[in-house]
CSV table of C-alpha atoms and ligand atoms in Angstrom, one decimal:
chain,number,residue,atom,x,y,z
A,1,UNK,CA,30.6,4.1,-19.6
A,2,UNK,CA,27.7,1.9,-18.7
A,3,UNK,CA,24.5,3.7,-18.0
A,4,UNK,CA,23.2,3.0,-14.5
A,5,UNK,CA,19.5,2.7,-14.5
A,6,UNK,CA,17.4,3.6,-11.5
A,7,UNK,CA,15.9,0.8,-9.5
A,8,UNK,CA,12.2,1.6,-9.3
A,9,UNK,CA,9.7,-0.3,-7.2
A,10,UNK,CA,5.9,0.0,-7.2
A,11,UNK,CA,4.0,-0.7,-3.9
A,12,UNK,CA,0.4,-1.3,-5.0
A,13,UNK,CA,-2.7,-1.7,-2.8
A,14,UNK,CA,-6.0,-0.3,-1.8
A,15,UNK,CA,-4.7,1.7,1.2
A,16,UNK,CA,-8.3,2.3,2.5
A,17,UNK,CA,-7.0,4.0,4.5
A,18,UNK,CA,-3.2,3.7,4.9
A,19,UNK,CA,-2.1,2.4,8.3
A,20,UNK,CA,1.2,2.6,10.2
A,21,UNK,CA,1.9,-0.9,8.7
A,22,UNK,CA,1.7,0.4,5.1
A,23,UNK,CA,3.8,3.4,6.1
A,24,UNK,CA,6.4,1.2,7.6
A,25,UNK,CA,6.6,-0.8,4.3
A,26,UNK,CA,6.9,2.4,2.3
A,27,UNK,CA,9.9,3.5,4.4
A,28,UNK,CA,11.6,0.2,4.1
A,29,UNK,CA,11.2,0.2,0.4
A,30,UNK,CA,12.5,3.7,0.1
A,31,UNK,CA,15.7,2.7,1.8
A,32,UNK,CA,16.2,-0.1,-0.7
A,33,UNK,CA,15.1,1.4,-4.0
A,34,UNK,CA,16.1,4.6,-5.8
A,35,UNK,CA,12.4,5.4,-6.3
A,36,UNK,CA,9.3,4.0,-4.8
A,37,UNK,CA,5.9,4.6,-6.4
A,38,UNK,CA,3.0,4.0,-4.1
A,39,UNK,CA,0.2,3.0,-6.5
A,40,UNK,CA,-3.3,3.3,-5.1
A,41,UNK,CA,-5.8,1.0,-6.8
A,42,UNK,CA,-9.3,2.4,-7.7
A,43,UNK,CA,-10.7,-1.0,-6.6
A,44,UNK,CA,-14.4,-0.1,-7.0
A,45,UNK,CA,-15.3,-3.7,-6.5
A,46,UNK,CA,-14.0,-3.5,-2.9
A,47,UNK,CA,-16.4,-0.5,-2.2
A,48,UNK,CA,-13.7,1.6,-0.6
A,49,UNK,CA,-14.6,4.0,2.2
A,50,UNK,CA,-12.4,6.7,0.8
A,51,UNK,CA,-12.2,7.9,-2.8
A,52,UNK,CA,-9.0,7.1,-4.6
A,53,UNK,CA,-8.1,10.8,-4.5
A,54,UNK,CA,-8.6,10.9,-0.7
A,55,UNK,CA,-6.4,7.8,-0.3
A,56,UNK,CA,-3.7,9.3,-2.5
A,57,UNK,CA,-3.8,12.6,-0.6
A,58,UNK,CA,-3.6,10.8,2.8
A,59,UNK,CA,-0.5,8.8,1.8
A,60,UNK,CA,1.2,11.9,0.2
A,61,UNK,CA,0.7,13.8,3.5
A,62,UNK,CA,2.3,11.0,5.5
A,63,UNK,CA,5.2,10.5,3.2
A,64,UNK,CA,6.0,14.0,2.0
A,65,UNK,CA,9.3,14.0,3.9
A,66,UNK,CA,10.7,11.0,2.0
A,67,UNK,CA,12.1,12.5,-1.2
A,68,UNK,CA,12.1,9.2,-3.3
A,69,UNK,CA,8.5,8.4,-2.7
A,70,UNK,CA,5.8,9.3,-5.2
A,71,UNK,CA,2.1,8.5,-4.8
A,72,UNK,CA,-0.3,8.0,-7.7
A,73,UNK,CA,-3.5,6.2,-8.5
A,74,UNK,CA,-3.9,3.5,-11.1
A,75,UNK,CA,-6.6,1.4,-12.8
A,76,UNK,CA,-6.3,-2.1,-14.1
A,77,UNK,CA,-3.6,-4.7,-13.6
A,78,UNK,CA,-0.8,-3.9,-11.2
A,79,UNK,CA,1.8,-5.6,-13.4
A,80,UNK,CA,0.8,-3.5,-16.4
A,81,UNK,CA,1.2,-0.4,-14.3
A,82,UNK,CA,4.6,-1.5,-13.0
A,83,UNK,CA,6.0,-1.9,-16.5
A,84,UNK,CA,4.4,1.4,-17.6
A,85,UNK,CA,6.4,3.0,-14.9
A,86,UNK,CA,9.7,1.5,-16.1
A,87,UNK,CA,9.9,-0.5,-12.9
A,88,UNK,CA,10.6,-4.2,-12.6
A,89,UNK,CA,9.6,-4.7,-8.9
A,90,UNK,CA,6.2,-5.0,-7.3
A,91,UNK,CA,6.3,-4.6,-3.5
A,92,UNK,CA,3.8,-6.2,-1.3
A,93,UNK,CA,3.7,-6.4,2.5
A,94,UNK,CA,3.5,-9.6,4.4
A,95,UNK,CA,2.1,-9.5,7.9
A,96,UNK,CA,1.5,-13.0,9.1
A,97,UNK,CA,1.3,-16.5,7.7
A,98,UNK,CA,-2.4,-15.8,6.9
A,99,UNK,CA,-1.3,-13.3,4.2
A,100,UNK,CA,0.9,-15.9,2.6
A,101,UNK,CA,-1.6,-18.0,0.6
A,102,UNK,CA,-3.3,-15.0,-1.1
A,103,UNK,CA,0.0,-13.2,-1.7
A,104,UNK,CA,1.7,-16.4,-3.1
A,105,UNK,CA,-1.2,-16.9,-5.5
A,106,UNK,CA,-1.2,-13.4,-6.6
A,107,UNK,CA,2.6,-13.2,-7.1
A,108,UNK,CA,2.6,-16.4,-9.2
A,109,UNK,CA,-0.4,-15.2,-11.2
A,110,UNK,CA,1.4,-11.8,-11.8
A,111,UNK,CA,4.5,-13.7,-12.9
A,112,UNK,CA,2.5,-15.6,-15.5
A,113,UNK,CA,1.1,-12.3,-16.7
A,114,UNK,CA,4.5,-10.6,-16.9
A,115,UNK,CA,7.6,-12.7,-16.1
A,116,UNK,CA,9.8,-9.6,-16.1
A,117,UNK,CA,8.2,-8.2,-13.0
A,118,UNK,CA,9.4,-9.6,-9.7
A,119,UNK,CA,7.3,-9.4,-6.6
A,120,UNK,CA,9.3,-8.6,-3.4
A,121,UNK,CA,7.7,-9.0,0.0
A,122,UNK,CA,8.7,-6.8,2.9
A,123,UNK,CA,7.8,-7.5,6.6
A,124,UNK,CA,6.8,-4.6,8.8
A,125,UNK,CA,8.0,-4.0,12.3
A,126,UNK,CA,6.3,-6.6,14.4
A,127,UNK,CA,4.4,-3.8,16.2
A,128,UNK,CA,2.4,-3.3,13.0
A,129,UNK,CA,2.2,-6.9,11.8
A,130,UNK,CA,-1.4,-7.4,12.9
A,131,UNK,CA,-2.8,-4.1,11.5
A,132,UNK,CA,-5.4,-4.2,8.7
A,133,UNK,CA,-7.3,-1.4,7.2
A,134,UNK,CA,-10.5,-3.5,7.4
A,135,UNK,CA,-10.2,-4.2,11.1
A,136,UNK,CA,-9.3,-0.6,11.9
A,137,UNK,CA,-12.4,0.6,10.1
A,138,UNK,CA,-14.5,-1.9,12.0
A,139,UNK,CA,-12.9,-0.9,15.3
A,140,UNK,CA,-13.5,2.8,14.5
A,141,UNK,CA,-17.1,2.2,13.6
A,142,UNK,CA,-17.6,0.7,17.1
A,143,UNK,CA,-16.1,3.7,18.7
A,144,UNK,CA,-12.5,2.5,19.4
A,145,UNK,CA,-9.6,5.0,19.7
A,146,UNK,CA,-7.6,4.2,16.6
A,147,UNK,CA,-4.8,6.7,17.0
A,148,UNK,CA,-2.3,4.0,17.7
A,149,UNK,CA,-3.0,2.3,14.3
A,150,UNK,CA,-3.0,5.3,11.9
A,151,UNK,CA,-1.7,8.9,11.9
A,152,UNK,CA,-3.9,11.3,13.9
A,153,UNK,CA,-5.3,13.1,10.8
A,154,UNK,CA,-6.4,9.8,9.3
A,155,UNK,CA,-8.0,8.7,12.5
A,156,UNK,CA,-9.9,12.0,12.5
A,157,UNK,CA,-11.0,11.6,8.8
A,158,UNK,CA,-12.1,8.0,9.5
A,159,UNK,CA,-14.2,9.1,12.4
A,160,UNK,CA,-15.9,11.9,10.4
A,161,UNK,CA,-16.5,9.6,7.4
A,162,UNK,CA,-18.0,6.8,9.6
A,163,UNK,CA,-20.3,9.4,11.3
A,164,UNK,CA,-21.7,10.3,7.8
A,165,UNK,CA,-22.5,6.7,7.0
B,1,ADP,P1,-4.9,-4.9,-1.2
B,1,ADP,O1,-6.4,-4.7,-1.3
B,1,ADP,O2,-4.2,-4.9,-2.5
B,1,ADP,O3,-4.5,-6.2,-0.4
B,1,ADP,P2,-4.1,-3.3,1.0
B,1,ADP,O4,-4.1,-1.9,1.1
B,1,ADP,O5,-5.0,-4.1,2.0
B,1,ADP,O6,-4.4,-3.6,-0.5
B,1,ADP,O7,-2.6,-3.9,1.2
B,1,ADP,C1,-1.6,-3.5,0.3
B,1,ADP,C2,-0.4,-4.4,0.7
B,1,ADP,O8,0.1,-4.0,1.9
B,1,ADP,C3,-0.7,-5.9,0.7
B,1,ADP,O9,0.5,-6.6,0.3
B,1,ADP,C4,-0.9,-6.1,2.2
B,1,ADP,O10,-0.5,-7.4,2.6
B,1,ADP,C5,0.1,-5.1,2.8
B,1,ADP,N1,-0.3,-4.7,4.2
B,1,ADP,C6,-1.5,-4.3,4.6
B,1,ADP,N2,-1.4,-4.0,5.9
B,1,ADP,C7,-0.1,-4.2,6.3
B,1,ADP,C8,0.6,-4.1,7.5
B,1,ADP,N3,0.0,-3.8,8.7
B,1,ADP,N4,1.9,-4.3,7.5
B,1,ADP,C9,2.5,-4.7,6.4
B,1,ADP,N5,1.9,-4.9,5.2
B,1,ADP,C10,0.6,-4.6,5.2
């Protein structure tokens, strides 16, 4: 009998912090693939507000009820990490046309680096299609109520972190 191998996808990003948009993409991916690995990049160059450990913990807390989602951190090239996991799919989210150019370049660069890895784009619910971690951090730093953009405990952590800055 032919061995049926699991379809594993890796959703890689900074998630600084995870928003309802990211969570929406994770849920969609979990419905399509047997296993979804959310891979949080260390991304020191981007000077993240939250440490990689904090970002991983936040996503774990929001996705704990989805049994086929695993959250880990990774360093280096996403495509290398994808093949190390035994996966062949890299998930990215597409919000608007403005994401397209960057994501297109990255997907084709990644294909050159490892042609066995396919990038698959998922679109969030339109209600989340304008959300970005950067804008949410900016809005929070100016005192906006960000509870509609991120889970309550993340909004609280964000407020506390920005107070300390
Ligand atoms: P990166 O620094 O790798 O772009 P991000 O955490 O900003 O990491 O985003 C990870 C992925 O999730 C990217 O493909 C990005 O386009 C996508 N993404 C970010 N915000 C949203 C959103 N609101 N809806 C859907 N996808 C999103």
